[in-house]
């Protein structure tokens, strides 16, 4: 399974982590799922998410019913680029994305499956137009 992030998504993940620091940032990831590939092309701020509420306070009950949700991204102000046991117990969707402090480059982003195994990912240019994103 290869994960592709549109560049604007990767940038949003890094910038939201940076602006939430020293708290955790949480973003919902939307995209398209294909056989051996997931393209993440949109991010959403989850309902009720506020700075100061970490992923540990985040509960699936707040999630909208949205078939395009492929997973959740959250930041680790500790700088540890791997999921905690708690994270894995609250795995939602197909992928878990973790951004580790200092949130400076794409190498501070890691993608994991529900077993905590790292998945390969790459950053691709944004694929406009908007109609394409709405088509599923
Ligand atoms: Zn975590």
Short mmCIF file of N, CA and C and ligand atoms in Angstrom, two decimals:
data_model
loop_
_atom_site.label_atom_id
_atom_site.label_comp_id
_atom_site.label_asym_id
_atom_site.label_seq_id
_atom_site.Cartn_x
_atom_site.Cartn_y
_atom_site.Cartn_z
N UNK A 1 0.85 -1.20 0.00
CA UNK A 1 0.00 0.00 0.00
C UNK A 1 0.88 1.25 0.00
N UNK A 2 0.68 2.08 -1.00
CA UNK A 2 1.44 3.34 -1.08
C UNK A 2 0.49 4.50 -0.77
N UNK A 3 0.97 5.41 0.04
CA UNK A 3 0.17 6.57 0.40
C UNK A 3 0.74 7.79 -0.32
N UNK A 4 -0.12 8.50 -1.02
CA UNK A 4 0.30 9.74 -1.66
C UNK A 4 -0.42 10.91 -1.01
N UNK A 5 0.34 11.93 -0.70
CA UNK A 5 -0.24 13.17 -0.18
C UNK A 5 -0.09 14.25 -1.22
N UNK A 6 -1.19 14.92 -1.50
CA UNK A 6 -1.03 16.12 -2.30
C UNK A 6 -0.22 17.11 -1.46
N UNK A 7 0.57 17.89 -2.15
CA UNK A 7 1.51 18.76 -1.44
C UNK A 7 0.81 19.70 -0.48
N UNK A 8 -0.34 20.23 -0.86
CA UNK A 8 -1.05 21.17 0.01
C UNK A 8 -1.52 20.47 1.29
N UNK A 9 -1.82 19.18 1.19
CA UNK A 9 -2.23 18.42 2.37
C UNK A 9 -1.05 18.26 3.32
N UNK A 10 0.10 17.87 2.77
CA UNK A 10 1.30 17.71 3.59
C UNK A 10 1.67 19.04 4.26
N UNK A 11 1.53 20.13 3.50
CA UNK A 11 1.83 21.44 4.05
C UNK A 11 0.87 21.80 5.18
N UNK A 12 -0.41 21.46 5.01
CA UNK A 12 -1.41 21.75 6.05
C UNK A 12 -1.14 20.97 7.32
N UNK A 13 -0.73 19.71 7.14
CA UNK A 13 -0.44 18.86 8.29
C UNK A 13 0.72 19.46 9.09
N UNK A 14 1.75 19.91 8.39
CA UNK A 14 2.91 20.51 9.07
C UNK A 14 2.54 21.85 9.71
N UNK A 15 1.82 22.68 8.97
CA UNK A 15 1.56 24.02 9.49
C UNK A 15 0.57 23.99 10.65
N UNK A 16 -0.39 23.06 10.62
CA UNK A 16 -1.32 22.99 11.76
C UNK A 16 -0.61 22.47 12.99
N UNK A 17 0.32 21.55 12.79
CA UNK A 17 1.09 21.03 13.93
C UNK A 17 1.92 22.15 14.55
N UNK A 18 2.51 22.94 13.67
CA UNK A 18 3.35 24.04 14.14
C UNK A 18 2.53 25.08 14.90
N UNK A 19 1.34 25.39 14.39
CA UNK A 19 0.56 26.45 15.04
C UNK A 19 -0.06 25.95 16.35
N UNK A 20 -0.26 24.64 16.48
CA UNK A 20 -0.83 24.11 17.72
C UNK A 20 0.22 23.92 18.81
N UNK A 21 1.48 23.81 18.40
CA UNK A 21 2.56 23.52 19.34
C UNK A 21 2.53 24.51 20.51
N UNK A 22 2.68 24.12 21.79
CA UNK A 22 3.10 22.78 22.25
C UNK A 22 1.95 21.78 22.41
N UNK A 23 0.75 22.14 21.97
CA UNK A 23 -0.35 21.18 22.02
C UNK A 23 -0.34 20.32 20.77
N UNK A 24 -1.20 19.32 20.78
CA UNK A 24 -1.34 18.45 19.60
C UNK A 24 -2.35 19.03 18.64
N UNK A 25 -2.08 18.87 17.38
CA UNK A 25 -3.05 19.22 16.34
C UNK A 25 -3.68 17.94 15.81
N UNK A 26 -4.93 18.03 15.44
CA UNK A 26 -5.63 16.89 14.86
C UNK A 26 -6.31 17.34 13.57
N UNK A 27 -6.14 16.57 12.53
CA UNK A 27 -6.82 16.83 11.26
C UNK A 27 -7.41 15.54 10.73
N UNK A 28 -8.57 15.65 10.14
CA UNK A 28 -9.15 14.51 9.42
C UNK A 28 -8.63 14.54 8.00
N UNK A 29 -8.36 13.37 7.48
CA UNK A 29 -7.80 13.26 6.13
C UNK A 29 -8.85 12.67 5.19
N UNK A 30 -9.02 13.32 4.06
CA UNK A 30 -9.94 12.79 3.07
C UNK A 30 -9.20 12.47 1.78
N UNK A 31 -9.72 11.51 1.06
CA UNK A 31 -9.05 11.17 -0.18
C UNK A 31 -9.75 10.07 -0.93
N UNK A 32 -8.99 9.47 -1.80
CA UNK A 32 -9.49 8.41 -2.66
C UNK A 32 -8.70 7.14 -2.37
N UNK A 33 -9.42 6.05 -2.29
CA UNK A 33 -8.78 4.76 -2.05
C UNK A 33 -8.82 3.94 -3.33
N UNK A 34 -7.66 3.50 -3.75
CA UNK A 34 -7.60 2.60 -4.89
C UNK A 34 -6.96 1.30 -4.44
N UNK A 35 -6.75 0.41 -5.36
CA UNK A 35 -6.32 -0.93 -4.98
C UNK A 35 -5.07 -0.95 -4.09
N UNK A 36 -4.01 -0.35 -4.59
CA UNK A 36 -2.75 -0.39 -3.85
C UNK A 36 -2.28 1.00 -3.46
N UNK A 37 -3.22 1.96 -3.48
CA UNK A 37 -2.81 3.34 -3.29
C UNK A 37 -3.93 4.14 -2.63
N UNK A 38 -3.54 5.02 -1.74
CA UNK A 38 -4.49 5.98 -1.19
C UNK A 38 -3.96 7.37 -1.52
N UNK A 39 -4.78 8.16 -2.17
CA UNK A 39 -4.41 9.55 -2.44
C UNK A 39 -5.13 10.43 -1.42
N UNK A 40 -4.37 11.13 -0.59
CA UNK A 40 -4.96 12.05 0.38
C UNK A 40 -4.95 13.44 -0.23
N UNK A 41 -6.13 13.98 -0.46
CA UNK A 41 -6.18 15.25 -1.18
C UNK A 41 -6.96 16.34 -0.47
N UNK A 42 -7.36 16.09 0.78
CA UNK A 42 -8.13 17.11 1.48
C UNK A 42 -7.99 16.91 2.99
N UNK A 43 -7.99 18.00 3.73
CA UNK A 43 -7.97 17.90 5.19
C UNK A 43 -9.16 18.66 5.76
N UNK A 44 -9.62 18.20 6.91
CA UNK A 44 -10.71 18.85 7.62
C UNK A 44 -10.31 19.00 9.07
N UNK A 45 -10.71 20.12 9.66
CA UNK A 45 -10.53 20.25 11.11
C UNK A 45 -11.72 19.55 11.75
N UNK A 46 -11.47 18.60 12.65
CA UNK A 46 -12.60 17.85 13.20
C UNK A 46 -13.50 18.75 14.04
N UNK A 47 -14.80 18.47 14.08
CA UNK A 47 -15.72 19.23 14.90
C UNK A 47 -15.26 19.16 16.36
N UNK A 48 -15.36 20.25 17.05
CA UNK A 48 -15.04 20.34 18.48
C UNK A 48 -13.55 20.26 18.78
N UNK A 49 -12.73 20.17 17.75
CA UNK A 49 -11.30 20.14 18.01
C UNK A 49 -10.84 21.55 18.36
N UNK A 50 -10.20 21.68 19.48
CA UNK A 50 -9.65 22.98 19.84
C UNK A 50 -8.23 22.76 20.30
N UNK A 51 -7.46 23.75 20.20
CA UNK A 51 -6.09 23.63 20.70
C UNK A 51 -6.15 23.32 22.18
N UNK A 52 -5.34 22.43 22.60
CA UNK A 52 -5.34 22.04 24.00
C UNK A 52 -5.99 20.69 24.20
N UNK A 53 -6.81 20.27 23.23
CA UNK A 53 -7.34 18.91 23.27
C UNK A 53 -6.45 18.08 22.40
N UNK A 54 -5.81 17.11 22.97
CA UNK A 54 -4.92 16.25 22.18
C UNK A 54 -5.66 15.11 21.55
N UNK A 55 -4.92 14.33 20.82
CA UNK A 55 -5.49 13.14 20.19
C UNK A 55 -6.07 12.22 21.26
N UNK A 56 -5.46 12.24 22.44
CA UNK A 56 -5.93 11.36 23.52
C UNK A 56 -7.34 11.73 23.98
N UNK A 57 -7.77 12.97 23.71
CA UNK A 57 -9.12 13.37 24.09
C UNK A 57 -10.10 13.21 22.94
N UNK A 58 -9.56 12.84 21.81
CA UNK A 58 -10.34 12.81 20.59
C UNK A 58 -11.15 11.52 20.53
N UNK A 59 -12.40 11.62 20.24
CA UNK A 59 -13.23 10.43 20.19
C UNK A 59 -13.96 10.34 18.87
N UNK A 60 -14.09 9.14 18.40
CA UNK A 60 -14.74 8.89 17.12
C UNK A 60 -16.16 9.40 17.04
N UNK A 61 -16.82 9.56 18.17
CA UNK A 61 -18.21 10.02 18.14
C UNK A 61 -18.36 11.40 17.53
N UNK A 62 -17.26 12.15 17.49
CA UNK A 62 -17.36 13.49 16.91
C UNK A 62 -17.24 13.45 15.39
N UNK A 63 -16.89 12.30 14.86
CA UNK A 63 -16.60 12.27 13.44
C UNK A 63 -17.85 12.29 12.58
N UNK A 64 -17.84 13.12 11.56
CA UNK A 64 -18.97 13.13 10.63
C UNK A 64 -18.98 11.83 9.82
N UNK A 65 -20.12 11.45 9.35
CA UNK A 65 -20.21 10.31 8.44
C UNK A 65 -19.70 10.78 7.09
N UNK A 66 -18.58 10.31 6.72
CA UNK A 66 -17.99 10.80 5.48
C UNK A 66 -17.18 9.67 4.87
N UNK A 67 -17.65 9.17 3.77
CA UNK A 67 -16.99 8.01 3.17
C UNK A 67 -15.62 8.34 2.60
N UNK A 68 -15.35 9.61 2.46
CA UNK A 68 -14.04 9.98 1.91
C UNK A 68 -12.98 10.09 2.99
N UNK A 69 -13.37 9.93 4.26
CA UNK A 69 -12.37 9.97 5.32
C UNK A 69 -11.48 8.74 5.23
N UNK A 70 -10.20 8.96 5.16
CA UNK A 70 -9.28 7.82 5.08
C UNK A 70 -8.47 7.65 6.36
N UNK A 71 -8.53 8.63 7.24
CA UNK A 71 -7.79 8.50 8.48
C UNK A 71 -7.68 9.82 9.21
N UNK A 72 -6.83 9.82 10.22
CA UNK A 72 -6.65 10.99 11.08
C UNK A 72 -5.16 11.28 11.18
N UNK A 73 -4.82 12.55 11.12
CA UNK A 73 -3.44 12.98 11.35
C UNK A 73 -3.38 13.69 12.70
N UNK A 74 -2.36 13.40 13.47
CA UNK A 74 -2.15 14.20 14.68
C UNK A 74 -0.66 14.42 14.90
N UNK A 75 -0.37 15.41 15.74
CA UNK A 75 1.03 15.78 15.91
C UNK A 75 1.56 15.26 17.24
N UNK A 76 2.85 15.04 17.28
CA UNK A 76 3.55 14.63 18.50
C UNK A 76 4.56 15.71 18.88
N UNK A 77 4.14 16.60 19.79
CA UNK A 77 5.07 17.64 20.23
C UNK A 77 6.32 17.06 20.87
N UNK A 78 6.25 15.80 21.31
CA UNK A 78 7.41 15.14 21.92
C UNK A 78 8.51 14.85 20.91
N UNK A 79 8.16 14.86 19.61
CA UNK A 79 9.15 14.57 18.59
C UNK A 79 9.28 13.09 18.26
N UNK A 80 8.45 12.26 18.90
CA UNK A 80 8.52 10.81 18.65
C UNK A 80 7.69 10.48 17.41
N UNK A 81 8.38 9.96 16.39
CA UNK A 81 7.69 9.70 15.13
C UNK A 81 7.21 8.25 15.05
N UNK A 82 6.36 7.88 16.01
CA UNK A 82 5.69 6.58 15.92
C UNK A 82 4.47 6.63 16.83
N UNK A 83 3.47 5.79 16.52
CA UNK A 83 2.25 5.82 17.32
C UNK A 83 2.46 5.23 18.70
N UNK A 84 1.79 5.78 19.68
CA UNK A 84 1.80 5.19 21.02
C UNK A 84 0.78 4.06 21.04
N UNK A 85 0.83 3.25 22.09
CA UNK A 85 -0.17 2.19 22.25
C UNK A 85 -1.56 2.80 22.28
N UNK A 86 -1.66 3.92 22.96
CA UNK A 86 -2.96 4.60 23.03
C UNK A 86 -3.43 5.00 21.63
N UNK A 87 -2.52 5.51 20.83
CA UNK A 87 -2.89 5.89 19.46
C UNK A 87 -3.46 4.68 18.72
N UNK A 88 -2.78 3.55 18.84
CA UNK A 88 -3.21 2.37 18.10
C UNK A 88 -4.55 1.85 18.61
N UNK A 89 -4.80 2.07 19.88
CA UNK A 89 -6.10 1.67 20.43
C UNK A 89 -7.23 2.57 19.95
N UNK A 90 -6.87 3.72 19.41
CA UNK A 90 -7.88 4.65 18.91
C UNK A 90 -7.73 4.87 17.42
N UNK A 91 -7.23 3.86 16.76
CA UNK A 91 -7.02 3.94 15.32
C UNK A 91 -8.35 4.14 14.62
N UNK A 92 -8.38 5.05 13.68
CA UNK A 92 -9.61 5.30 12.94
C UNK A 92 -9.31 5.37 11.45
N UNK A 93 -10.06 4.66 10.66
CA UNK A 93 -9.89 4.74 9.22
C UNK A 93 -8.84 3.75 8.73
N UNK A 94 -8.17 4.10 7.64
CA UNK A 94 -7.21 3.18 7.03
C UNK A 94 -5.77 3.51 7.38
N UNK A 95 -5.51 4.78 7.61
CA UNK A 95 -4.13 5.17 7.92
C UNK A 95 -4.09 6.12 9.11
N UNK A 96 -2.99 6.07 9.82
CA UNK A 96 -2.72 7.04 10.88
C UNK A 96 -1.49 7.83 10.48
N UNK A 97 -1.66 9.15 10.48
CA UNK A 97 -0.54 10.01 10.12
C UNK A 97 -0.07 10.73 11.37
N UNK A 98 1.23 10.67 11.60
CA UNK A 98 1.81 11.35 12.75
C UNK A 98 2.87 12.33 12.26
N UNK A 99 2.80 13.53 12.81
CA UNK A 99 3.80 14.54 12.50
C UNK A 99 4.59 14.78 13.77
N UNK A 100 5.89 14.67 13.67
CA UNK A 100 6.73 14.84 14.86
C UNK A 100 7.41 16.21 14.86
N UNK A 101 7.44 16.82 16.06
CA UNK A 101 8.21 18.04 16.24
C UNK A 101 9.63 17.80 15.71
N UNK A 102 10.27 18.72 14.99
CA UNK A 102 9.95 20.15 14.85
C UNK A 102 9.07 20.52 13.64
N UNK A 103 8.45 19.57 13.00
CA UNK A 103 7.50 19.87 11.93
C UNK A 103 8.10 20.74 10.81
N UNK A 104 9.35 20.50 10.51
CA UNK A 104 10.01 21.38 9.54
C UNK A 104 10.04 20.85 8.12
N UNK A 105 9.93 19.54 7.96
CA UNK A 105 10.04 19.01 6.61
C UNK A 105 9.15 17.79 6.47
N UNK A 106 8.99 17.35 5.24
CA UNK A 106 8.13 16.20 4.99
C UNK A 106 8.65 14.94 5.68
N UNK A 107 9.92 14.93 6.03
CA UNK A 107 10.44 13.76 6.73
C UNK A 107 9.98 13.72 8.19
N UNK A 108 9.30 14.78 8.64
CA UNK A 108 8.71 14.77 9.98
C UNK A 108 7.30 14.16 9.96
N UNK A 109 6.89 13.66 8.81
CA UNK A 109 5.57 13.04 8.67
C UNK A 109 5.75 11.53 8.50
N UNK A 110 5.02 10.77 9.30
CA UNK A 110 5.05 9.32 9.16
C UNK A 110 3.63 8.78 8.99
N UNK A 111 3.51 7.71 8.22
CA UNK A 111 2.21 7.09 7.98
C UNK A 111 2.25 5.66 8.49
N UNK A 112 1.21 5.26 9.22
CA UNK A 112 1.20 3.96 9.88
C UNK A 112 -0.11 3.23 9.63
N UNK A 113 -0.05 1.91 9.66
CA UNK A 113 -1.28 1.12 9.59
C UNK A 113 -1.74 0.80 11.02
N UNK A 114 -2.81 0.03 11.11
CA UNK A 114 -3.40 -0.21 12.43
C UNK A 114 -2.52 -1.09 13.32
N UNK A 115 -1.47 -1.70 12.74
CA UNK A 115 -0.53 -2.47 13.55
C UNK A 115 0.66 -1.62 13.99
N UNK A 116 0.66 -0.35 13.59
CA UNK A 116 1.77 0.51 13.95
C UNK A 116 2.95 0.39 13.03
N UNK A 117 2.75 -0.31 11.90
CA UNK A 117 3.84 -0.47 10.93
C UNK A 117 3.86 0.73 10.00
N UNK A 118 5.07 1.16 9.70
CA UNK A 118 5.21 2.33 8.85
C UNK A 118 4.91 1.99 7.39
N UNK A 119 4.16 2.84 6.75
CA UNK A 119 3.82 2.66 5.33
C UNK A 119 4.60 3.67 4.50
N UNK A 120 5.00 3.26 3.29
CA UNK A 120 5.70 4.21 2.43
C UNK A 120 4.75 5.30 1.96
N UNK A 121 5.26 6.51 1.89
CA UNK A 121 4.41 7.59 1.36
C UNK A 121 5.25 8.53 0.53
N UNK A 122 4.56 9.27 -0.32
CA UNK A 122 5.24 10.27 -1.12
C UNK A 122 4.35 11.49 -1.27
N UNK A 123 5.00 12.60 -1.58
CA UNK A 123 4.29 13.86 -1.76
C UNK A 123 4.16 14.09 -3.26
N UNK A 124 2.96 14.39 -3.71
CA UNK A 124 2.76 14.63 -5.13
C UNK A 124 2.15 16.03 -5.32
N UNK A 125 2.31 16.60 -6.50
CA UNK A 125 1.70 17.92 -6.74
C UNK A 125 0.19 17.84 -6.60
N UNK A 126 -0.43 18.95 -6.22
CA UNK A 126 -1.89 19.00 -6.14
C UNK A 126 -2.49 18.66 -7.49
N UNK A 127 -3.55 17.89 -7.44
CA UNK A 127 -4.20 17.48 -8.67
C UNK A 127 -5.53 18.19 -8.81
N UNK A 128 -5.49 19.36 -9.35
CA UNK A 128 -6.71 20.10 -9.62
C UNK A 128 -7.38 19.44 -10.82
N UNK A 129 -8.55 19.77 -11.20
CA UNK A 129 -9.39 20.79 -10.58
C UNK A 129 -10.24 20.23 -9.44
N UNK A 130 -10.96 21.13 -8.83
CA UNK A 130 -11.81 20.80 -7.69
C UNK A 130 -12.82 19.69 -8.04
N UNK A 131 -13.36 19.75 -9.25
CA UNK A 131 -14.38 18.75 -9.65
C UNK A 131 -13.83 17.34 -9.48
N UNK A 132 -12.56 17.22 -9.74
CA UNK A 132 -11.94 15.92 -9.65
C UNK A 132 -11.97 15.39 -8.22
N UNK A 133 -11.81 16.31 -7.27
CA UNK A 133 -11.82 15.90 -5.87
C UNK A 133 -13.22 15.44 -5.45
N UNK A 134 -14.22 16.06 -6.03
CA UNK A 134 -15.59 15.73 -5.62
C UNK A 134 -16.07 14.45 -6.28
N UNK A 135 -15.37 14.03 -7.30
CA UNK A 135 -15.79 12.84 -8.02
C UNK A 135 -15.29 11.60 -7.32
N UNK A 136 -16.22 10.73 -6.93
CA UNK A 136 -15.79 9.51 -6.27
C UNK A 136 -16.68 8.38 -6.74
ZN1 LIG B 1 -0.12 10.15 19.29
#
